[in-house]
mmCIF file of C-alpha atoms in Angstrom:
data_model
loop_
_atom_site.group_PDB
_atom_site.id
_atom_site.type_symbol
_atom_site.label_atom_id
_atom_site.label_comp_id
_atom_site.label_asym_id
_atom_site.label_seq_id
_atom_site.Cartn_x
_atom_site.Cartn_y
_atom_site.Cartn_z
ATOM 1 C CA UNK A 233 13.874 31.513 -42.768
ATOM 2 C CA UNK A 234 16.699 31.484 -40.215
ATOM 3 C CA UNK A 235 18.201 34.877 -39.416
ATOM 4 C CA UNK A 236 21.206 35.743 -37.265
ATOM 5 C CA UNK A 237 21.146 39.365 -36.138
ATOM 6 C CA UNK A 238 24.443 40.696 -34.766
ATOM 7 C CA UNK A 239 25.141 37.435 -32.937
ATOM 8 C CA UNK A 240 28.281 37.021 -30.836
ATOM 9 C CA UNK A 241 29.470 34.253 -28.516
ATOM 10 C CA UNK A 242 32.121 34.586 -25.833
ATOM 11 C CA UNK A 243 33.686 32.123 -23.408
ATOM 12 C CA UNK A 244 35.569 33.797 -20.558
ATOM 13 C CA UNK A 245 35.961 36.995 -22.598
ATOM 14 C CA UNK A 246 37.303 34.954 -25.534
ATOM 15 C CA UNK A 247 35.170 35.633 -28.639
ATOM 16 C CA UNK A 248 34.432 32.561 -30.774
ATOM 17 C CA UNK A 249 31.814 34.327 -32.896
ATOM 18 C CA UNK A 250 31.564 38.055 -33.570
ATOM 19 C CA UNK A 251 28.873 40.166 -35.235
ATOM 20 C CA UNK A 252 27.445 37.219 -37.151
ATOM 21 C CA UNK A 253 24.682 38.651 -39.309
ATOM 22 C CA UNK A 254 23.129 36.484 -42.018
ATOM 23 C CA UNK A 255 19.828 35.121 -43.378
ATOM 24 C CA UNK A 256 19.324 31.527 -44.560
ATOM 25 C CA UNK A 257 16.390 31.127 -46.927
ATOM 26 C CA UNK A 258 13.702 28.453 -46.698
ATOM 27 C CA UNK A 259 14.704 25.333 -48.640
ATOM 28 C CA UNK A 260 18.294 26.486 -49.078
ATOM 29 C CA UNK A 261 21.335 24.211 -48.816
ATOM 30 C CA UNK A 262 23.564 26.576 -46.838
ATOM 31 C CA UNK A 263 27.172 25.598 -46.125
ATOM 32 C CA UNK A 264 29.399 26.987 -43.363
ATOM 33 C CA UNK A 265 33.022 26.417 -44.304
ATOM 34 C CA UNK A 266 36.319 27.410 -42.743
ATOM 35 C CA UNK A 267 39.356 26.088 -40.886
ATOM 36 C CA UNK A 268 39.174 24.595 -37.392
ATOM 37 C CA UNK A 269 38.297 27.201 -34.772
ATOM 38 C CA UNK A 270 36.444 29.473 -37.173
ATOM 39 C CA UNK A 271 33.112 29.183 -35.297
ATOM 40 C CA UNK A 272 31.230 26.896 -37.715
ATOM 41 C CA UNK A 273 29.984 24.336 -35.190
ATOM 42 C CA UNK A 274 29.172 27.032 -32.641
ATOM 43 C CA UNK A 275 26.975 28.719 -35.265
ATOM 44 C CA UNK A 276 25.265 25.438 -36.117
ATOM 45 C CA UNK A 277 24.544 24.531 -32.490
ATOM 46 C CA UNK A 278 22.920 27.900 -31.891
ATOM 47 C CA UNK A 279 20.154 26.965 -34.338
ATOM 48 C CA UNK A 280 18.882 24.132 -32.110
ATOM 49 C CA UNK A 281 19.899 26.007 -28.956
ATOM 50 C CA UNK A 282 22.598 23.622 -27.813
ATOM 51 C CA UNK A 283 24.558 26.874 -27.457
ATOM 52 C CA UNK A 284 22.993 30.229 -26.634
ATOM 53 C CA UNK A 285 24.433 33.500 -27.991
ATOM 54 C CA UNK A 286 26.095 35.952 -25.643
ATOM 55 C CA UNK A 287 24.751 38.877 -27.646
ATOM 56 C CA UNK A 288 22.294 39.264 -30.492
ATOM 57 C CA UNK A 289 19.207 37.349 -31.608
ATOM 58 C CA UNK A 290 18.441 34.371 -33.844
ATOM 59 C CA UNK A 291 15.073 34.158 -35.585
ATOM 60 C CA UNK A 292 13.199 31.257 -37.154
ATOM 61 C CA UNK A 293 10.165 32.224 -39.244
ATOM 62 C CA UNK A 294 10.370 35.753 -37.793
ATOM 63 C CA UNK A 295 10.144 34.564 -34.197
ATOM 64 C CA UNK A 296 13.082 34.639 -31.795
ATOM 65 C CA UNK A 297 14.430 31.155 -31.097
ATOM 66 C CA UNK A 298 14.438 31.910 -27.391
ATOM 67 C CA UNK A 299 10.638 32.258 -27.524
ATOM 68 C CA UNK A 300 10.065 28.721 -28.851
ATOM 69 C CA UNK A 301 9.371 25.764 -26.584
ATOM 70 C CA UNK A 302 12.728 23.992 -26.638
ATOM 71 C CA UNK A 303 11.319 20.483 -27.071
ATOM 72 C CA UNK A 304 8.999 21.528 -29.882
ATOM 73 C CA UNK A 305 11.788 23.451 -31.603
ATOM 74 C CA UNK A 306 14.117 20.446 -31.591
ATOM 75 C CA UNK A 307 11.388 18.160 -32.931
ATOM 76 C CA UNK A 308 11.323 20.353 -36.066
ATOM 77 C CA UNK A 309 15.098 20.008 -36.541
ATOM 78 C CA UNK A 310 17.071 16.995 -37.768
ATOM 79 C CA UNK A 311 20.687 16.698 -36.617
ATOM 80 C CA UNK A 312 23.519 14.637 -38.140
ATOM 81 C CA UNK A 313 26.935 14.517 -36.455
ATOM 82 C CA UNK A 314 30.396 13.465 -37.608
ATOM 83 C CA UNK A 315 30.362 10.810 -34.888
ATOM 84 C CA UNK A 316 27.857 8.181 -35.979
ATOM 85 C CA UNK A 317 25.527 8.425 -32.993
ATOM 86 C CA UNK A 318 23.145 5.501 -33.472
ATOM 87 C CA UNK A 319 21.805 3.793 -30.365
ATOM 88 C CA UNK A 320 23.685 0.452 -30.345
ATOM 89 C CA UNK A 321 20.964 -1.449 -28.498
ATOM 90 C CA UNK A 322 18.253 -0.453 -31.011
ATOM 91 C CA UNK A 323 17.632 -1.942 -34.444
ATOM 92 C CA UNK A 324 17.913 0.071 -37.635
ATOM 93 C CA UNK A 325 14.124 0.485 -37.702
ATOM 94 C CA UNK A 326 13.980 1.590 -34.071
ATOM 95 C CA UNK A 327 16.747 4.157 -34.626
ATOM 96 C CA UNK A 328 14.997 5.656 -37.665
ATOM 97 C CA UNK A 329 11.590 5.730 -35.989
ATOM 98 C CA UNK A 330 12.644 7.539 -32.790
ATOM 99 C CA UNK A 331 11.470 11.040 -33.736
ATOM 100 C CA UNK A 332 8.304 9.944 -35.582
ATOM 101 C CA UNK A 333 7.367 8.002 -32.454
ATOM 102 C CA UNK A 334 7.991 11.060 -30.280
ATOM 103 C CA UNK A 335 5.751 13.012 -32.653
ATOM 104 C CA UNK A 336 3.043 10.383 -32.102
ATOM 105 C CA UNK A 337 3.029 8.817 -35.563
ATOM 106 C CA UNK A 338 1.221 5.474 -35.437
ATOM 107 C CA UNK A 339 3.118 2.209 -35.916
ATOM 108 C CA UNK A 340 1.993 1.705 -39.513
ATOM 109 C CA UNK A 341 3.020 5.235 -40.520
ATOM 110 C CA UNK A 342 6.412 4.812 -38.886
ATOM 111 C CA UNK A 343 7.165 1.504 -40.567
ATOM 112 C CA UNK A 344 5.997 2.688 -43.999
ATOM 113 C CA UNK A 345 8.216 5.761 -43.723
ATOM 114 C CA UNK A 346 11.199 3.682 -42.584
ATOM 115 C CA UNK A 347 10.874 1.203 -45.438
ATOM 116 C CA UNK A 348 10.443 4.050 -47.953
ATOM 117 C CA UNK A 349 13.622 5.762 -46.748
ATOM 118 C CA UNK A 350 15.700 2.580 -46.676
ATOM 119 C CA UNK A 351 14.809 1.914 -50.301
ATOM 120 C CA UNK A 352 15.850 5.449 -51.241
ATOM 121 C CA UNK A 353 19.375 4.775 -49.958
ATOM 122 C CA UNK A 354 19.631 1.305 -51.505
ATOM 123 C CA UNK A 355 19.358 -0.582 -48.207
ATOM 124 C CA UNK A 356 16.632 -3.227 -48.749
ATOM 125 C CA UNK A 357 14.231 -3.116 -45.754
ATOM 126 C CA UNK A 358 13.933 -6.893 -45.605
ATOM 127 C CA UNK A 359 17.696 -7.094 -45.023
ATOM 128 C CA UNK A 360 18.273 -4.064 -42.795
ATOM 129 C CA UNK A 361 15.200 -3.356 -40.654
ATOM 130 C CA UNK A 362 16.189 -5.652 -37.805
ATOM 131 C CA UNK A 363 19.971 -5.278 -37.901
ATOM 132 C CA UNK A 364 21.865 -3.588 -35.090
ATOM 133 C CA UNK A 365 24.365 -0.764 -35.788
ATOM 134 C CA UNK A 366 27.334 -3.058 -35.056
ATOM 135 C CA UNK A 367 26.327 -5.148 -38.077
ATOM 136 C CA UNK A 368 26.670 -2.182 -40.459
ATOM 137 C CA UNK A 369 29.642 -0.600 -42.217
ATOM 138 C CA UNK A 370 30.590 2.996 -41.411
ATOM 139 C CA UNK A 371 28.909 4.251 -44.585
ATOM 140 C CA UNK A 372 25.754 2.273 -43.835
ATOM 141 C CA UNK A 373 25.651 3.588 -40.265
ATOM 142 C CA UNK A 374 25.915 7.158 -41.485
ATOM 143 C CA UNK A 375 23.100 6.548 -43.981
ATOM 144 C CA UNK A 376 20.919 5.398 -41.099
ATOM 145 C CA UNK A 377 21.962 8.490 -39.135
ATOM 146 C CA UNK A 378 20.804 10.661 -42.040
ATOM 147 C CA UNK A 379 17.518 8.773 -42.325
ATOM 148 C CA UNK A 380 16.889 9.179 -38.610
ATOM 149 C CA UNK A 381 17.401 12.932 -38.988
ATOM 150 C CA UNK A 382 14.962 13.280 -41.897
ATOM 151 C CA UNK A 383 12.385 10.599 -40.991
ATOM 152 C CA UNK A 384 9.878 13.010 -39.426
ATOM 153 C CA UNK A 385 10.221 15.483 -42.323
ATOM 154 C CA UNK A 386 11.868 18.291 -40.317
ATOM 155 C CA UNK A 387 11.830 21.918 -41.402
ATOM 156 C CA UNK A 388 15.590 22.219 -40.778
ATOM 157 C CA UNK A 389 18.409 19.681 -41.062
ATOM 158 C CA UNK A 390 21.715 20.468 -39.324
ATOM 159 C CA UNK A 391 24.789 18.518 -40.474
ATOM 160 C CA UNK A 392 28.118 18.895 -38.654
ATOM 161 C CA UNK A 393 30.932 17.476 -40.839
ATOM 162 C CA UNK A 394 28.870 14.296 -41.293
ATOM 163 C CA UNK A 395 31.127 12.644 -43.878
ATOM 164 C CA UNK A 396 34.628 13.616 -42.768
ATOM 165 C CA UNK A 397 35.356 10.313 -40.995
ATOM 166 C CA UNK A 398 34.391 8.195 -44.015
ATOM 167 C CA UNK A 399 36.520 6.836 -46.845
ATOM 168 C CA UNK A 400 36.458 8.913 -50.075
ATOM 169 C CA UNK A 401 34.081 6.601 -51.945
ATOM 170 C CA UNK A 402 31.523 6.427 -49.111
ATOM 171 C CA UNK A 403 31.848 10.178 -48.744
ATOM 172 C CA UNK A 404 31.140 10.729 -52.441
ATOM 173 C CA UNK A 405 28.096 8.463 -52.258
ATOM 174 C CA UNK A 406 26.634 10.286 -49.283
ATOM 175 C CA UNK A 407 27.300 13.729 -50.732
ATOM 176 C CA UNK A 408 25.187 12.778 -53.730
ATOM 177 C CA UNK A 409 22.598 11.138 -51.517
ATOM 178 C CA UNK A 410 22.017 14.122 -49.227
ATOM 179 C CA UNK A 411 21.806 16.531 -52.162
ATOM 180 C CA UNK A 412 19.283 14.241 -53.846
ATOM 181 C CA UNK A 413 17.211 13.963 -50.658
ATOM 182 C CA UNK A 414 17.373 17.721 -50.163
ATOM 183 C CA UNK A 415 15.951 18.377 -53.620
ATOM 184 C CA UNK A 416 13.115 15.950 -52.903
ATOM 185 C CA UNK A 417 12.265 17.153 -49.377
ATOM 186 C CA UNK A 418 12.905 20.897 -49.816
ATOM 187 C CA UNK A 419 13.995 21.184 -46.173
ATOM 188 C CA UNK A 420 16.463 23.876 -45.175
ATOM 189 C CA UNK A 421 19.921 22.298 -44.733
ATOM 190 C CA UNK A 422 22.721 23.966 -42.775
ATOM 191 C CA UNK A 423 25.909 22.003 -43.399
ATOM 192 C CA UNK A 424 29.309 22.439 -41.710
ATOM 193 C CA UNK A 425 32.558 21.405 -43.378
ATOM 194 C CA UNK A 426 36.229 22.387 -43.433
ATOM 195 C CA UNK A 427 36.508 21.144 -47.036
ATOM 196 C CA UNK A 428 35.967 23.836 -49.656
ATOM 197 C CA UNK A 429 35.512 21.235 -52.418
ATOM 198 C CA UNK A 430 32.641 19.686 -50.470
ATOM 199 C CA UNK A 431 31.163 23.137 -49.901
ATOM 200 C CA UNK A 432 31.359 24.004 -53.597
ATOM 201 C CA UNK A 433 29.834 20.665 -54.527
ATOM 202 C CA UNK A 434 26.843 20.823 -52.188
ATOM 203 C CA UNK A 435 25.980 24.402 -51.351
ATOM 204 C CA UNK A 436 23.383 26.703 -52.875
ATOM 205 C CA UNK A 437 25.274 29.380 -50.945
ATOM 206 C CA UNK A 438 28.498 29.215 -48.959
ATOM 207 C CA UNK A 439 29.519 31.231 -45.912
ATOM 208 C CA UNK A 440 33.309 31.278 -45.562
ATOM 209 C CA UNK A 441 34.353 31.853 -41.935
ATOM 210 C CA UNK A 442 37.630 32.657 -40.190
ATOM 211 C CA UNK A 443 38.236 33.312 -36.491
ATOM 212 C CA UNK A 444 34.535 33.726 -35.737
ATOM 213 C CA UNK A 445 33.817 36.194 -38.522
ATOM 214 C CA UNK A 446 32.187 36.011 -41.949
ATOM 215 C CA UNK A 447 34.719 36.531 -44.730
ATOM 216 C CA UNK A 448 32.460 35.951 -47.751
ATOM 217 C CA UNK A 449 28.949 34.675 -48.421
ATOM 218 C CA UNK A 450 27.905 33.882 -51.979
ATOM 219 C CA UNK A 451 27.033 31.189 -54.482
ATOM 220 C CA UNK A 452 29.678 28.570 -55.337
ATOM 221 C CA UNK A 453 30.099 30.092 -58.791
ATOM 222 C CA UNK A 454 30.750 33.585 -57.428
ATOM 223 C CA UNK A 455 33.183 32.375 -54.776
ATOM 224 C CA UNK A 456 35.033 30.319 -57.357
ATOM 225 C CA UNK A 457 35.188 33.243 -59.788
ATOM 226 C CA UNK A 458 35.514 36.164 -57.383
ATOM 227 C CA UNK A 459 37.054 35.210 -54.021
ATOM 228 C CA UNK A 460 36.796 38.090 -51.562
ATOM 229 C CA UNK A 461 40.473 37.980 -50.586
ATOM 230 C CA UNK A 462 43.631 35.878 -50.632
ATOM 231 C CA UNK A 463 42.446 33.715 -47.732
ATOM 232 C CA UNK A 464 39.358 32.587 -49.659
ATOM 233 C CA UNK A 465 41.376 32.098 -52.858
ATOM 234 C CA UNK A 466 43.957 29.923 -51.119
ATOM 235 C CA UNK A 467 41.341 27.997 -49.175
ATOM 236 C CA UNK A 468 39.510 27.201 -52.403
ATOM 237 C CA UNK A 469 42.715 25.955 -54.026
ATOM 238 C CA UNK A 470 43.186 23.224 -51.428
ATOM 239 C CA UNK A 471 42.363 19.808 -52.867
ATOM 240 C CA UNK A 472 40.591 17.582 -50.376
ATOM 241 C CA UNK A 473 38.544 15.423 -52.742
ATOM 242 C CA UNK A 474 39.631 12.063 -54.126
ATOM 243 C CA UNK A 475 36.716 12.248 -56.544
ATOM 244 C CA UNK A 476 39.092 14.356 -58.651
ATOM 245 C CA UNK A 477 40.840 11.056 -59.417
ATOM 246 C CA UNK A 478 37.840 9.811 -61.414
ATOM 247 C CA UNK A 479 36.386 11.054 -64.680
ATOM 248 C CA UNK A 480 33.635 10.398 -67.222
ATOM 249 C CA UNK A 481 35.681 7.668 -68.876
ATOM 250 C CA UNK A 482 35.461 5.635 -65.655
ATOM 251 C CA UNK A 483 31.665 5.772 -65.881
ATOM 252 C CA UNK A 484 31.796 4.578 -69.461
ATOM 253 C CA UNK A 485 33.977 1.608 -68.514
ATOM 254 C CA UNK A 486 31.310 0.137 -66.232
ATOM 255 C CA UNK A 487 28.499 0.806 -68.713
ATOM 256 C CA UNK A 488 26.486 2.916 -66.276
ATOM 257 C CA UNK A 489 25.297 5.633 -68.679
ATOM 258 C CA UNK A 490 21.683 6.082 -69.717
ATOM 259 C CA UNK A 491 20.949 5.857 -73.465
ATOM 260 C CA UNK A 492 20.981 9.186 -75.273
ATOM 261 C CA UNK A 493 20.803 10.090 -78.950
ATOM 262 C CA UNK A 494 21.122 13.851 -78.606
ATOM 263 C CA UNK A 495 23.364 16.078 -76.560
ATOM 264 C CA UNK A 496 22.214 17.555 -73.257
ATOM 265 C CA UNK A 497 22.460 21.006 -71.685
ATOM 266 C CA UNK A 498 26.038 20.203 -70.665
ATOM 267 C CA UNK A 499 28.331 18.071 -72.811
ATOM 268 C CA UNK A 500 31.397 16.583 -71.157
ATOM 269 C CA UNK A 501 34.439 14.764 -72.502
ATOM 270 C CA UNK A 502 36.059 11.519 -71.370
ATOM 271 C CA UNK A 503 38.547 13.357 -69.154
ATOM 272 C CA UNK A 504 35.971 15.557 -67.357
ATOM 273 C CA UNK A 505 36.331 14.907 -63.615
ATOM 274 C CA UNK A 506 33.469 13.697 -61.421
ATOM 275 C CA UNK A 507 33.230 16.884 -59.298
ATOM 276 C CA UNK A 508 32.585 18.928 -62.450
ATOM 277 C CA UNK A 509 29.899 16.479 -63.565
ATOM 278 C CA UNK A 510 28.312 16.297 -60.112
ATOM 279 C CA UNK A 511 28.142 20.088 -59.839
ATOM 280 C CA UNK A 512 26.225 20.248 -63.140
ATOM 281 C CA UNK A 513 23.811 17.548 -61.943
ATOM 282 C CA UNK A 514 23.239 19.373 -58.662
ATOM 283 C CA UNK A 515 22.356 22.479 -60.677
ATOM 284 C CA UNK A 516 19.658 20.381 -62.369
ATOM 285 C CA UNK A 517 21.320 20.224 -65.767
ATOM 286 C CA UNK A 518 21.168 17.299 -68.194
ATOM 287 C CA UNK A 519 24.705 15.985 -68.760
ATOM 288 C CA UNK A 520 25.791 13.997 -71.816
ATOM 289 C CA UNK A 521 29.126 12.351 -72.542
ATOM 290 C CA UNK A 522 30.216 13.334 -76.048
ATOM 291 C CA UNK A 523 33.590 12.500 -77.589
ATOM 292 C CA UNK A 524 34.532 13.313 -81.198
ATOM 293 C CA UNK A 525 30.864 13.961 -82.047
ATOM 294 C CA UNK A 526 29.842 10.530 -80.721
ATOM 295 C CA UNK A 527 27.134 10.624 -78.060
ATOM 296 C CA UNK A 528 28.031 7.899 -75.553
ATOM 297 C CA UNK A 529 25.055 8.456 -73.254
ATOM 298 C CA UNK A 530 23.530 10.586 -70.506
ATOM 299 C CA UNK A 531 25.244 10.812 -67.117
ATOM 300 C CA UNK A 532 22.728 10.780 -64.269
ATOM 301 C CA UNK A 533 23.201 10.919 -60.514
ATOM 302 C CA UNK A 534 22.202 7.251 -60.400
ATOM 303 C CA UNK A 535 24.996 6.444 -62.871
ATOM 304 C CA UNK A 536 27.542 8.041 -60.544
ATOM 305 C CA UNK A 537 26.111 6.229 -57.524
ATOM 306 C CA UNK A 538 26.361 2.910 -59.386
ATOM 307 C CA UNK A 539 29.983 3.691 -60.207
ATOM 308 C CA UNK A 540 30.791 4.540 -56.591
ATOM 309 C CA UNK A 541 29.083 1.354 -55.429
ATOM 310 C CA UNK A 542 31.292 -0.731 -57.750
ATOM 311 C CA UNK A 543 34.371 0.988 -56.317
ATOM 312 C CA UNK A 544 33.154 0.162 -52.804
ATOM 313 C CA UNK A 545 32.590 -3.487 -53.734
ATOM 314 C CA UNK A 546 36.146 -3.687 -55.058
ATOM 315 C CA UNK A 547 37.496 -2.014 -51.914
ATOM 316 C CA UNK A 548 38.942 0.972 -53.819
ATOM 317 C CA UNK A 549 39.402 4.309 -52.083
#
């Protein structure tokens, strides 16, 4: 567990974070959301001690962060930035294997892990292992950045607006990908975004911030239903997601649904938008497309990924 206890940060008497007091549970996908200047990235960087608090303490597994060996602490933390920070002179394999090599994994272990991860993100190892970053698209580079962060199976993964520079389709793909990987790995993810739709889509819990202070922390459902004040309500109403432009009917058109004879836990109609469907999938529910009592099929996360991949191939955004 990560715990902030009355943490504040000041620069030249200017407070950028004040009385930050929160606990992030093991295995939780925890999202920090708020406008620019709200203190999100400062909070994130305190977890791997890129920034030290002016006041207060941060704990990891009931031990103060300041008491950890800095190198050992950072080897237990994966970090993904908005700027795709791959080493241009290294191959895809060499980029992914950096931390496992530092942790003294042998060559066979490193390569097996790299090939396993590349397959998980639909990048065939035989095609991508020896490519350089310049030979990859932006979405592919960011996938490699994510794989590098998770390759050594870290306890914590920090993600600082990792998808904001990508086109809407690539962004949708990677949102699904990281949520899928999180469920499989059970690492604790702390994710920064200024997009409330992204926060609602991904987070187990969301911390809404403004001017260095916590405004509301709760589940997506509670924030959607019971915003703490007008700021949260208005922030939630902003539409940042082009996935709203697509619906279940689009999935049906490309024949990407899994066969189903009976309805699932959640039944959706042709005009149900992708964010609604994705949220149900993230909650672990079985989703079926039903229209006029006709069961068209089951919608899986793989079905949505296939749809997004077809949009990418056509160059749609």
